[in-house]
Amino acid sequence: MAEGKKKSMVPLIFPVLVFLVGLVLGYYFWGTKSTEQIDFKASLQQTITYIATLEHRNARLQDQVNSLENELALLEQKHLEVSSSESDQVKHLTDRVNTLQRQNEELRATIADNLQLYEENQKLKERIDTLEHMLNTLRAGQQDLTLPPETEQPPGEKEKPF
């Protein structure tokens, strides 16, 4: 039964508690100034001034927001232009690098061919020098092996076999 009384007291205590809190807060906000007469015109004028100030600040902030949005749009457009121009530059530079690499490979192949031709040229020069030396040796040997004058034949006749 004691528990039943406690449960039935809760709905009665709660509104009383809310009323007391409201009374204390009301006294705290409006306090003892109730003896003075409130100047509604002055309060209204202060409120109007405050609202005008807020509207002016709001207009300035709105202008700033608009200018920042315009600036942001311009920067995004420039960014897109720069990105597209950079991608064009990257493509151009990539093509240029590929061209230079091809030319480099062609030049390396040409250098290899030139080196091979140089080596062949050196071998041919050595062969020519050897042949000239042999020719000089043969000429020197022919001069030593000249036939005696009585056995010489005229240039058009053949030798007769024995």
Tab-separated table of N, CA and C in Angstrom:
chain	number	residue	atom	x	y	z
A	1	MET	N	0.805	-1.171	0.000
A	1	MET	CA	0.000	0.000	0.000
A	1	MET	C	0.862	1.255	0.000
A	2	ALA	N	1.990	1.179	0.641
A	2	ALA	CA	2.896	2.313	0.666
A	2	ALA	C	3.434	2.580	-0.734
A	3	GLU	N	3.623	1.508	-1.466
A	3	GLU	CA	4.107	1.682	-2.833
A	3	GLU	C	3.030	2.317	-3.697
A	4	GLY	N	1.822	2.013	-3.514
A	4	GLY	CA	0.722	2.596	-4.265
A	4	GLY	C	0.596	4.078	-3.993
A	5	LYS	N	0.815	4.528	-2.740
A	5	LYS	CA	0.755	5.949	-2.405
A	5	LYS	C	1.907	6.694	-3.075
A	6	LYS	N	3.100	6.061	-3.123
A	6	LYS	CA	4.248	6.713	-3.754
A	6	LYS	C	3.981	6.913	-5.243
A	7	LYS	N	3.403	5.911	-5.871
A	7	LYS	CA	3.129	6.011	-7.298
A	7	LYS	C	2.035	7.037	-7.569
A	8	SER	N	1.082	7.181	-6.699
A	8	SER	CA	0.022	8.160	-6.907
A	8	SER	C	0.479	9.570	-6.566
A	9	MET	N	1.540	9.734	-5.822
A	9	MET	CA	2.061	11.046	-5.452
A	9	MET	C	2.914	11.651	-6.584
A	10	VAL	N	3.497	10.812	-7.421
A	10	VAL	CA	4.382	11.294	-8.487
A	10	VAL	C	3.643	12.241	-9.420
A	11	PRO	N	2.428	11.932	-9.895
A	11	PRO	CA	1.760	12.888	-10.774
A	11	PRO	C	1.411	14.197	-10.073
A	12	LEU	N	1.302	14.221	-8.785
A	12	LEU	CA	1.005	15.457	-8.062
A	12	LEU	C	2.272	16.270	-7.808
A	13	ILE	N	3.375	15.604	-7.543
A	13	ILE	CA	4.624	16.303	-7.222
A	13	ILE	C	5.229	16.918	-8.487
A	14	PHE	N	5.153	16.247	-9.587
A	14	PHE	CA	5.776	16.724	-10.821
A	14	PHE	C	5.231	18.085	-11.266
A	15	PRO	N	3.912	18.325	-11.347
A	15	PRO	CA	3.438	19.658	-11.729
A	15	PRO	C	3.814	20.734	-10.713
A	16	VAL	N	3.831	20.400	-9.435
A	16	VAL	CA	4.225	21.371	-8.412
A	16	VAL	C	5.684	21.741	-8.615
A	17	LEU	N	6.525	20.774	-8.891
A	17	LEU	CA	7.946	21.029	-9.113
A	17	LEU	C	8.152	21.898	-10.354
A	18	VAL	N	7.446	21.641	-11.440
A	18	VAL	CA	7.548	22.447	-12.657
A	18	VAL	C	7.094	23.870	-12.372
A	19	PHE	N	6.017	24.042	-11.588
A	19	PHE	CA	5.534	25.380	-11.244
A	19	PHE	C	6.583	26.148	-10.448
A	20	LEU	N	7.226	25.508	-9.498
A	20	LEU	CA	8.241	26.174	-8.678
A	20	LEU	C	9.459	26.569	-9.527
A	21	VAL	N	9.888	25.690	-10.427
A	21	VAL	CA	11.029	26.014	-11.302
A	21	VAL	C	10.668	27.193	-12.188
A	22	GLY	N	9.471	27.217	-12.739
A	22	GLY	CA	9.026	28.343	-13.562
A	22	GLY	C	8.974	29.627	-12.773
A	23	LEU	N	8.521	29.571	-11.536
A	23	LEU	CA	8.452	30.747	-10.677
A	23	LEU	C	9.844	31.290	-10.394
A	24	VAL	N	10.788	30.418	-10.082
A	24	VAL	CA	12.164	30.846	-9.797
A	24	VAL	C	12.787	31.448	-11.052
A	25	LEU	N	12.630	30.795	-12.199
A	25	LEU	CA	13.205	31.329	-13.438
A	25	LEU	C	12.552	32.649	-13.827
A	26	GLY	N	11.259	32.776	-13.649
A	26	GLY	CA	10.577	34.039	-13.940
A	26	GLY	C	11.097	35.162	-13.073
A	27	TYR	N	11.270	34.902	-11.791
A	27	TYR	CA	11.808	35.922	-10.897
A	27	TYR	C	13.235	36.272	-11.314
A	28	TYR	N	14.017	35.247	-11.755
A	28	TYR	CA	15.396	35.489	-12.167
A	28	TYR	C	15.438	36.376	-13.410
A	29	PHE	N	14.577	36.123	-14.397
A	29	PHE	CA	14.591	36.914	-15.627
A	29	PHE	C	14.019	38.314	-15.412
A	30	TRP	N	12.863	38.398	-14.799
A	30	TRP	CA	12.207	39.707	-14.697
A	30	TRP	C	12.421	40.358	-13.337
A	31	GLY	N	12.812	39.611	-12.395
A	31	GLY	CA	13.230	40.063	-11.077
A	31	GLY	C	12.404	41.174	-10.466
A	32	THR	N	13.108	42.070	-9.790
A	32	THR	CA	12.464	43.137	-9.018
A	32	THR	C	12.257	44.386	-9.840
A	33	LYS	N	12.548	44.363	-11.121
A	33	LYS	CA	12.378	45.541	-11.960
A	33	LYS	C	10.911	45.804	-12.257
A	34	SER	N	10.076	44.996	-11.741
A	34	SER	CA	8.657	45.164	-12.034
A	34	SER	C	8.106	46.462	-11.466
A	35	THR	N	8.818	47.113	-10.557
A	35	THR	CA	8.352	48.372	-9.997
A	35	THR	C	8.540	49.507	-10.981
A	36	GLU	N	9.474	49.363	-11.905
A	36	GLU	CA	9.702	50.413	-12.895
A	36	GLU	C	8.741	50.238	-14.058
A	37	GLN	N	8.439	51.334	-14.707
A	37	GLN	CA	7.579	51.309	-15.886
A	37	GLN	C	8.456	50.981	-17.101
A	38	ILE	N	8.073	50.022	-17.920
A	38	ILE	CA	8.843	49.625	-19.099
A	38	ILE	C	8.523	50.600	-20.220
A	39	ASP	N	9.599	51.132	-20.845
A	39	ASP	CA	9.449	52.060	-21.969
A	39	ASP	C	9.415	51.235	-23.253
A	40	PHE	N	8.209	50.961	-23.704
A	40	PHE	CA	8.052	50.108	-24.880
A	40	PHE	C	8.555	50.773	-26.145
A	41	LYS	N	8.448	52.090	-26.251
A	41	LYS	CA	8.924	52.790	-27.445
A	41	LYS	C	10.437	52.671	-27.562
A	42	ALA	N	11.138	52.834	-26.452
A	42	ALA	CA	12.602	52.728	-26.477
A	42	ALA	C	13.016	51.293	-26.794
A	43	SER	N	12.328	50.327	-26.189
A	43	SER	CA	12.640	48.921	-26.465
A	43	SER	C	12.383	48.596	-27.925
A	44	LEU	N	11.280	49.116	-28.447
A	44	LEU	CA	10.952	48.891	-29.848
A	44	LEU	C	11.988	49.544	-30.759
A	45	GLN	N	12.429	50.761	-30.403
A	45	GLN	CA	13.451	51.457	-31.195
A	45	GLN	C	14.767	50.688	-31.166
A	46	GLN	N	15.153	50.174	-30.000
A	46	GLN	CA	16.377	49.373	-29.899
A	46	GLN	C	16.257	48.102	-30.743
A	47	THR	N	15.084	47.495	-30.708
A	47	THR	CA	14.864	46.283	-31.495
A	47	THR	C	14.940	46.585	-32.981
A	48	ILE	N	14.351	47.713	-33.404
A	48	ILE	CA	14.397	48.109	-34.818
A	48	ILE	C	15.837	48.377	-35.248
A	49	THR	N	16.581	49.071	-34.400
A	49	THR	CA	17.989	49.358	-34.708
A	49	THR	C	18.784	48.052	-34.818
A	50	TYR	N	18.540	47.161	-33.886
A	50	TYR	CA	19.242	45.876	-33.890
A	50	TYR	C	18.898	45.074	-35.146
A	51	ILE	N	17.635	45.056	-35.525
A	51	ILE	CA	17.204	44.343	-36.736
A	51	ILE	C	17.818	44.978	-37.979
A	52	ALA	N	17.869	46.326	-38.022
A	52	ALA	CA	18.484	47.011	-39.168
A	52	ALA	C	19.971	46.664	-39.262
A	53	THR	N	20.635	46.632	-38.102
A	53	THR	CA	22.056	46.263	-38.082
A	53	THR	C	22.230	44.828	-38.595
A	54	LEU	N	21.368	43.932	-38.139
A	54	LEU	CA	21.445	42.544	-38.598
A	54	LEU	C	21.194	42.436	-40.097
A	55	GLU	N	20.220	43.194	-40.602
A	55	GLU	CA	19.939	43.165	-42.039
A	55	GLU	C	21.117	43.705	-42.837
A	56	HIS	N	21.732	44.795	-42.319
A	56	HIS	CA	22.897	45.373	-42.999
A	56	HIS	C	24.050	44.358	-43.017
A	57	ARG	N	24.312	43.726	-41.876
A	57	ARG	CA	25.377	42.718	-41.811
A	57	ARG	C	25.053	41.537	-42.729
A	58	ASN	N	23.790	41.142	-42.733
A	58	ASN	CA	23.372	40.036	-43.584
A	58	ASN	C	23.591	40.375	-45.063
A	59	ALA	N	23.271	41.621	-45.449
A	59	ALA	CA	23.467	42.049	-46.842
A	59	ALA	C	24.958	42.036	-47.198
A	60	ARG	N	25.793	42.548	-46.267
A	60	ARG	CA	27.244	42.537	-46.515
A	60	ARG	C	27.761	41.106	-46.640
A	61	LEU	N	27.313	40.250	-45.741
A	61	LEU	CA	27.745	38.854	-45.802
A	61	LEU	C	27.262	38.180	-47.089
A	62	GLN	N	26.053	38.503	-47.496
A	62	GLN	CA	25.524	37.937	-48.740
A	62	GLN	C	26.352	38.405	-49.932
A	63	ASP	N	26.750	39.699	-49.934
A	63	ASP	CA	27.617	40.210	-51.005
A	63	ASP	C	28.959	39.484	-51.002
A	64	GLN	N	29.520	39.290	-49.798
A	64	GLN	CA	30.794	38.580	-49.708
A	64	GLN	C	30.653	37.142	-50.207
A	65	VAL	N	29.559	36.499	-49.827
A	65	VAL	CA	29.331	35.125	-50.275
A	65	VAL	C	29.214	35.084	-51.797
A	66	ASN	N	28.473	36.032	-52.369
A	66	ASN	CA	28.323	36.070	-53.831
A	66	ASN	C	29.664	36.292	-54.519
A	67	SER	N	30.460	37.241	-53.984
A	67	SER	CA	31.766	37.503	-54.602
A	67	SER	C	32.675	36.283	-54.463
A	68	LEU	N	32.612	35.612	-53.312
A	68	LEU	CA	33.432	34.413	-53.134
A	68	LEU	C	32.965	33.278	-54.048
A	69	GLU	N	31.656	33.165	-54.249
A	69	GLU	CA	31.153	32.146	-55.171
A	69	GLU	C	31.600	32.441	-56.598
A	70	ASN	N	31.575	33.727	-56.992
A	70	ASN	CA	32.052	34.102	-58.331
A	70	ASN	C	33.537	33.796	-58.472
A	71	GLU	N	34.294	34.153	-57.437
A	71	GLU	CA	35.733	33.900	-57.469
A	71	GLU	C	36.009	32.395	-57.533
A	72	LEU	N	35.231	31.631	-56.778
A	72	LEU	CA	35.382	30.181	-56.803
A	72	LEU	C	35.072	29.627	-58.192
A	73	ALA	N	34.018	30.132	-58.810
A	73	ALA	CA	33.666	29.680	-60.161
A	73	ALA	C	34.785	30.015	-61.150
A	74	LEU	N	35.350	31.234	-61.035
A	74	LEU	CA	36.455	31.615	-61.921
A	74	LEU	C	37.670	30.722	-61.696
A	75	LEU	N	37.971	30.461	-60.425
A	75	LEU	CA	39.124	29.613	-60.126
A	75	LEU	C	38.911	28.185	-60.624
A	76	GLU	N	37.691	27.684	-60.488
A	76	GLU	CA	37.414	26.345	-61.007
A	76	GLU	C	37.552	26.318	-62.525
A	77	GLN	N	37.089	27.381	-63.188
A	77	GLN	CA	37.215	27.452	-64.646
A	77	GLN	C	38.690	27.516	-65.041
A	78	LYS	N	39.465	28.344	-64.325
A	78	LYS	CA	40.900	28.424	-64.617
A	78	LYS	C	41.568	27.080	-64.365
A	79	HIS	N	41.148	26.418	-63.294
A	79	HIS	CA	41.722	25.112	-62.979
A	79	HIS	C	41.446	24.124	-64.107
A	80	LEU	N	40.225	24.148	-64.619
A	80	LEU	CA	39.893	23.258	-65.732
A	80	LEU	C	40.704	23.605	-66.971
A	81	GLU	N	40.870	24.919	-67.236
A	81	GLU	CA	41.662	25.340	-68.395
A	81	GLU	C	43.111	24.918	-68.224
A	82	VAL	N	43.640	25.130	-67.009
A	82	VAL	CA	45.028	24.753	-66.745
A	82	VAL	C	45.177	23.240	-66.847
A	83	SER	N	44.193	22.517	-66.321
A	83	SER	CA	44.260	21.053	-66.394
A	83	SER	C	44.262	20.587	-67.838
A	84	SER	N	43.389	21.188	-68.654
A	84	SER	CA	43.347	20.775	-70.059
A	84	SER	C	44.628	21.186	-70.778
A	85	SER	N	45.139	22.385	-70.476
A	85	SER	CA	46.385	22.802	-71.126
A	85	SER	C	47.550	21.962	-70.621
A	86	GLU	N	47.523	21.612	-69.329
A	86	GLU	CA	48.583	20.755	-68.807
A	86	GLU	C	48.508	19.373	-69.439
A	87	SER	N	47.296	18.854	-69.612
A	87	SER	CA	47.185	17.544	-70.251
A	87	SER	C	47.653	17.626	-71.701
A	88	ASP	N	47.367	18.750	-72.375
A	88	ASP	CA	47.870	18.937	-73.738
A	88	ASP	C	49.393	18.999	-73.733
A	89	GLN	N	49.957	19.717	-72.752
A	89	GLN	CA	51.409	19.808	-72.654
A	89	GLN	C	52.016	18.443	-72.357
A	90	VAL	N	51.388	17.701	-71.465
A	90	VAL	CA	51.895	16.373	-71.135
A	90	VAL	C	51.856	15.478	-72.368
A	91	LYS	N	50.767	15.542	-73.133
A	91	LYS	CA	50.652	14.741	-74.355
A	91	LYS	C	51.731	15.153	-75.352
A	92	HIS	N	51.917	16.467	-75.513
A	92	HIS	CA	52.939	16.958	-76.436
A	92	HIS	C	54.326	16.493	-75.986
A	93	LEU	N	54.609	16.622	-74.690
A	93	LEU	CA	55.919	16.220	-74.192
A	93	LEU	C	56.115	14.708	-74.301
A	94	THR	N	55.062	13.948	-74.087
A	94	THR	CA	55.158	12.497	-74.240
A	94	THR	C	55.469	12.136	-75.688
A	95	ASP	N	54.785	12.798	-76.617
A	95	ASP	CA	55.069	12.567	-78.036
A	95	ASP	C	56.509	12.944	-78.362
A	96	ARG	N	56.959	14.056	-77.810
A	96	ARG	CA	58.329	14.524	-78.053
A	96	ARG	C	59.344	13.515	-77.507
A	97	VAL	N	59.088	13.004	-76.302
A	97	VAL	CA	59.990	12.016	-75.704
A	97	VAL	C	60.024	10.753	-76.559
A	98	ASN	N	58.861	10.309	-77.024
A	98	ASN	CA	58.817	9.117	-77.876
A	98	ASN	C	59.593	9.337	-79.167
A	99	THR	N	59.440	10.530	-79.760
A	99	THR	CA	60.175	10.860	-80.982
A	99	THR	C	61.678	10.850	-80.719
A	100	LEU	N	62.091	11.461	-79.619
A	100	LEU	CA	63.518	11.501	-79.287
A	100	LEU	C	64.064	10.101	-79.011
A	101	GLN	N	63.267	9.254	-78.382
A	101	GLN	CA	63.720	7.886	-78.136
A	101	GLN	C	63.888	7.128	-79.449
A	102	ARG	N	62.939	7.312	-80.379
A	102	ARG	CA	63.070	6.672	-81.688
A	102	ARG	C	64.329	7.163	-82.396
A	103	GLN	N	64.549	8.492	-82.372
A	103	GLN	CA	65.736	9.052	-83.018
A	103	GLN	C	67.005	8.517	-82.360
A	104	ASN	N	66.967	8.379	-81.044
A	104	ASN	CA	68.119	7.854	-80.321
A	104	ASN	C	68.422	6.424	-80.765
A	105	GLU	N	67.388	5.596	-80.886
A	105	GLU	CA	67.585	4.221	-81.349
A	105	GLU	C	68.123	4.204	-82.779
A	106	GLU	N	67.587	5.080	-83.632
A	106	GLU	CA	68.071	5.149	-85.016
A	106	GLU	C	69.536	5.572	-85.050
A	107	LEU	N	69.898	6.546	-84.208
A	107	LEU	CA	71.288	6.997	-84.168
A	107	LEU	C	72.204	5.895	-83.642
A	108	ARG	N	71.744	5.141	-82.661
A	108	ARG	CA	72.556	4.032	-82.154
A	108	ARG	C	72.761	2.979	-83.242
A	109	ALA	N	71.701	2.698	-84.000
A	109	ALA	CA	71.832	1.735	-85.098
A	109	ALA	C	72.801	2.270	-86.149
A	110	THR	N	72.714	3.559	-86.454
A	110	THR	CA	73.620	4.178	-87.428
A	110	THR	C	75.055	4.124	-86.927
A	111	ILE	N	75.250	4.385	-85.640
A	111	ILE	CA	76.600	4.324	-85.064
A	111	ILE	C	77.143	2.902	-85.165
A	112	ALA	N	76.303	1.914	-84.870
A	112	ALA	CA	76.742	0.514	-84.975
A	112	ALA	C	77.122	0.189	-86.419
A	113	ASP	N	76.310	0.642	-87.379
A	113	ASP	CA	76.625	0.419	-88.797
A	113	ASP	C	77.930	1.110	-89.171
A	114	ASN	N	78.108	2.342	-88.707
A	114	ASN	CA	79.336	3.086	-89.007
A	114	ASN	C	80.551	2.395	-88.401
A	115	LEU	N	80.403	1.857	-87.200
A	115	LEU	CA	81.501	1.147	-86.565
A	115	LEU	C	81.858	-0.103	-87.370
A	116	GLN	N	80.832	-0.820	-87.822
A	116	GLN	CA	81.063	-2.010	-88.637
A	116	GLN	C	81.747	-1.629	-89.948
A	117	LEU	N	81.284	-0.547	-90.583
A	117	LEU	CA	81.915	-0.086	-91.827
A	117	LEU	C	83.351	0.355	-91.578
A	118	TYR	N	83.613	0.991	-90.447
A	118	TYR	CA	84.969	1.420	-90.114
A	118	TYR	C	85.886	0.206	-89.967
A	119	GLU	N	85.375	-0.826	-89.270
A	119	GLU	CA	86.187	-2.034	-89.101
A	119	GLU	C	86.450	-2.700	-90.452
A	120	GLU	N	85.431	-2.759	-91.301
A	120	GLU	CA	85.619	-3.323	-92.640
A	120	GLU	C	86.610	-2.485	-93.436
A	121	ASN	N	86.531	-1.165	-93.300
A	121	ASN	CA	87.452	-0.262	-93.988
A	121	ASN	C	88.882	-0.525	-93.528
A	122	GLN	N	89.066	-0.711	-92.214
A	122	GLN	CA	90.411	-0.987	-91.701
A	122	GLN	C	90.937	-2.317	-92.252
A	123	LYS	N	90.055	-3.327	-92.301
A	123	LYS	CA	90.474	-4.623	-92.846
A	123	LYS	C	90.840	-4.491	-94.319
A	124	LEU	N	90.032	-3.720	-95.062
A	124	LEU	CA	90.327	-3.525	-96.486
A	124	LEU	C	91.632	-2.758	-96.676
A	125	LYS	N	91.889	-1.764	-95.828
A	125	LYS	CA	93.163	-1.033	-95.927
A	125	LYS	C	94.336	-1.968	-95.665
A	126	GLU	N	94.169	-2.833	-94.644
A	126	GLU	CA	95.238	-3.792	-94.365
A	126	GLU	C	95.430	-4.734	-95.557
A	127	ARG	N	94.326	-5.165	-96.150
A	127	ARG	CA	94.393	-6.059	-97.313
A	127	ARG	C	95.063	-5.347	-98.488
A	128	ILE	N	94.699	-4.064	-98.706
A	128	ILE	CA	95.318	-3.283	-99.795
A	128	ILE	C	96.808	-3.128	-99.539
A	129	ASP	N	97.168	-2.816	-98.278
A	129	ASP	CA	98.593	-2.681	-97.955
A	129	ASP	C	99.331	-3.996	-98.206
A	130	THR	N	98.695	-5.100	-97.826
A	130	THR	CA	99.314	-6.413	-98.048
A	130	THR	C	99.468	-6.684	-99.539
A	131	LEU	N	98.417	-6.398	-100.308
A	131	LEU	CA	98.479	-6.621	-101.754
A	131	LEU	C	99.510	-5.712	-102.405
A	132	GLU	N	99.582	-4.445	-101.970
A	132	GLU	CA	100.597	-3.544	-102.534
A	132	GLU	C	101.994	-4.036	-102.200
A	133	HIS	N	102.146	-4.537	-100.977
A	133	HIS	CA	103.454	-5.068	-100.595
A	133	HIS	C	103.811	-6.280	-101.461
A	134	MET	N	102.808	-7.150	-101.659
A	134	MET	CA	103.052	-8.320	-102.510
A	134	MET	C	103.344	-7.885	-103.944
A	135	LEU	N	102.610	-6.900	-104.446
A	135	LEU	CA	102.830	-6.407	-105.801
A	135	LEU	C	104.223	-5.803	-105.925
A	136	ASN	N	104.598	-5.023	-104.943
A	136	ASN	CA	105.948	-4.440	-104.968
A	136	ASN	C	107.012	-5.528	-104.920
A	137	THR	N	106.734	-6.546	-104.112
A	137	THR	CA	107.684	-7.655	-104.026
A	137	THR	C	107.766	-8.380	-105.363
A	138	LEU	N	106.613	-8.601	-106.007
A	138	LEU	CA	106.606	-9.266	-107.310
A	138	LEU	C	107.296	-8.409	-108.359
A	139	ARG	N	107.078	-7.134	-108.344
A	139	ARG	CA	107.746	-6.250	-109.316
A	139	ARG	C	109.257	-6.259	-109.099
A	140	ALA	N	109.620	-6.216	-107.836
A	140	ALA	CA	111.059	-6.264	-107.550
A	140	ALA	C	111.646	-7.601	-108.003
A	141	GLY	N	110.868	-8.671	-107.824
A	141	GLY	CA	111.320	-10.002	-108.255
A	141	GLY	C	111.387	-10.098	-109.767
A	142	GLN	N	110.495	-9.444	-110.498
A	142	GLN	CA	110.511	-9.477	-111.959
A	142	GLN	C	111.720	-8.719	-112.480
A	143	GLN	N	112.076	-7.687	-111.866
A	143	GLN	CA	113.241	-6.944	-112.334
A	143	GLN	C	114.504	-7.774	-112.150
A	144	ASP	N	114.535	-8.565	-111.101
A	144	ASP	CA	115.696	-9.419	-110.876
A	144	ASP	C	115.682	-10.618	-111.836
A	145	LEU	N	114.521	-11.018	-112.258
A	145	LEU	CA	114.394	-12.187	-113.126
A	145	LEU	C	114.283	-11.807	-114.604
A	146	THR	N	114.874	-10.739	-115.013
A	146	THR	CA	114.797	-10.342	-116.420
A	146	THR	C	115.545	-11.365	-117.277
A	147	LEU	N	114.989	-11.671	-118.422
A	147	LEU	CA	115.584	-12.646	-119.333
A	147	LEU	C	116.755	-12.007	-120.087
A	148	PRO	N	117.709	-12.808	-120.492
A	148	PRO	CA	118.787	-12.256	-121.303
A	148	PRO	C	118.244	-11.775	-122.631
A	149	PRO	N	118.921	-10.824	-123.285
A	149	PRO	CA	118.402	-10.220	-124.499
A	149	PRO	C	118.190	-11.202	-125.638
A	150	GLU	N	118.983	-12.262	-125.823
A	150	GLU	CA	118.785	-13.145	-126.950
A	150	GLU	C	117.589	-14.054	-126.787
A	151	THR	N	117.111	-14.277	-125.622
A	151	THR	CA	115.963	-15.142	-125.434
A	151	THR	C	114.659	-14.363	-125.354
A	152	GLU	N	114.750	-13.085	-125.457
A	152	GLU	CA	113.519	-12.297	-125.404
A	152	GLU	C	112.739	-12.495	-126.674
A	153	GLN	N	111.456	-12.537	-126.557
A	153	GLN	CA	110.574	-12.692	-127.699
A	153	GLN	C	109.827	-11.403	-127.902
A	154	PRO	N	109.471	-11.181	-129.131
A	154	PRO	CA	108.662	-10.005	-129.377
A	154	PRO	C	107.324	-10.144	-128.669
A	155	PRO	N	106.686	-9.057	-128.397
A	155	PRO	CA	105.474	-9.108	-127.579
A	155	PRO	C	104.336	-9.892	-128.207
A	156	GLY	N	104.200	-10.123	-129.403
A	156	GLY	CA	103.057	-10.830	-129.978
A	156	GLY	C	103.286	-12.310	-130.152
A	157	GLU	N	104.485	-12.826	-130.041
A	157	GLU	CA	104.766	-14.230	-130.312
A	157	GLU	C	104.644	-15.054	-129.057
A	158	LYS	N	104.273	-16.348	-129.319
A	158	LYS	CA	104.149	-17.267	-128.208
A	158	LYS	C	105.425	-18.074	-128.092
A	159	GLU	N	105.612	-18.600	-126.943
A	159	GLU	CA	106.768	-19.469	-126.736
A	159	GLU	C	106.514	-20.793	-127.436
A	160	LYS	N	107.554	-21.348	-127.929
A	160	LYS	CA	107.442	-22.637	-128.599
A	160	LYS	C	107.831	-23.711	-127.610
A	161	PRO	N	107.033	-24.746	-127.579
A	161	PRO	CA	107.388	-25.819	-126.649
A	161	PRO	C	108.592	-26.616	-127.190
A	162	PHE	N	109.378	-27.257	-126.457
A	162	PHE	CA	110.584	-27.979	-126.850
A	162	PHE	C	110.255	-29.254	-127.445
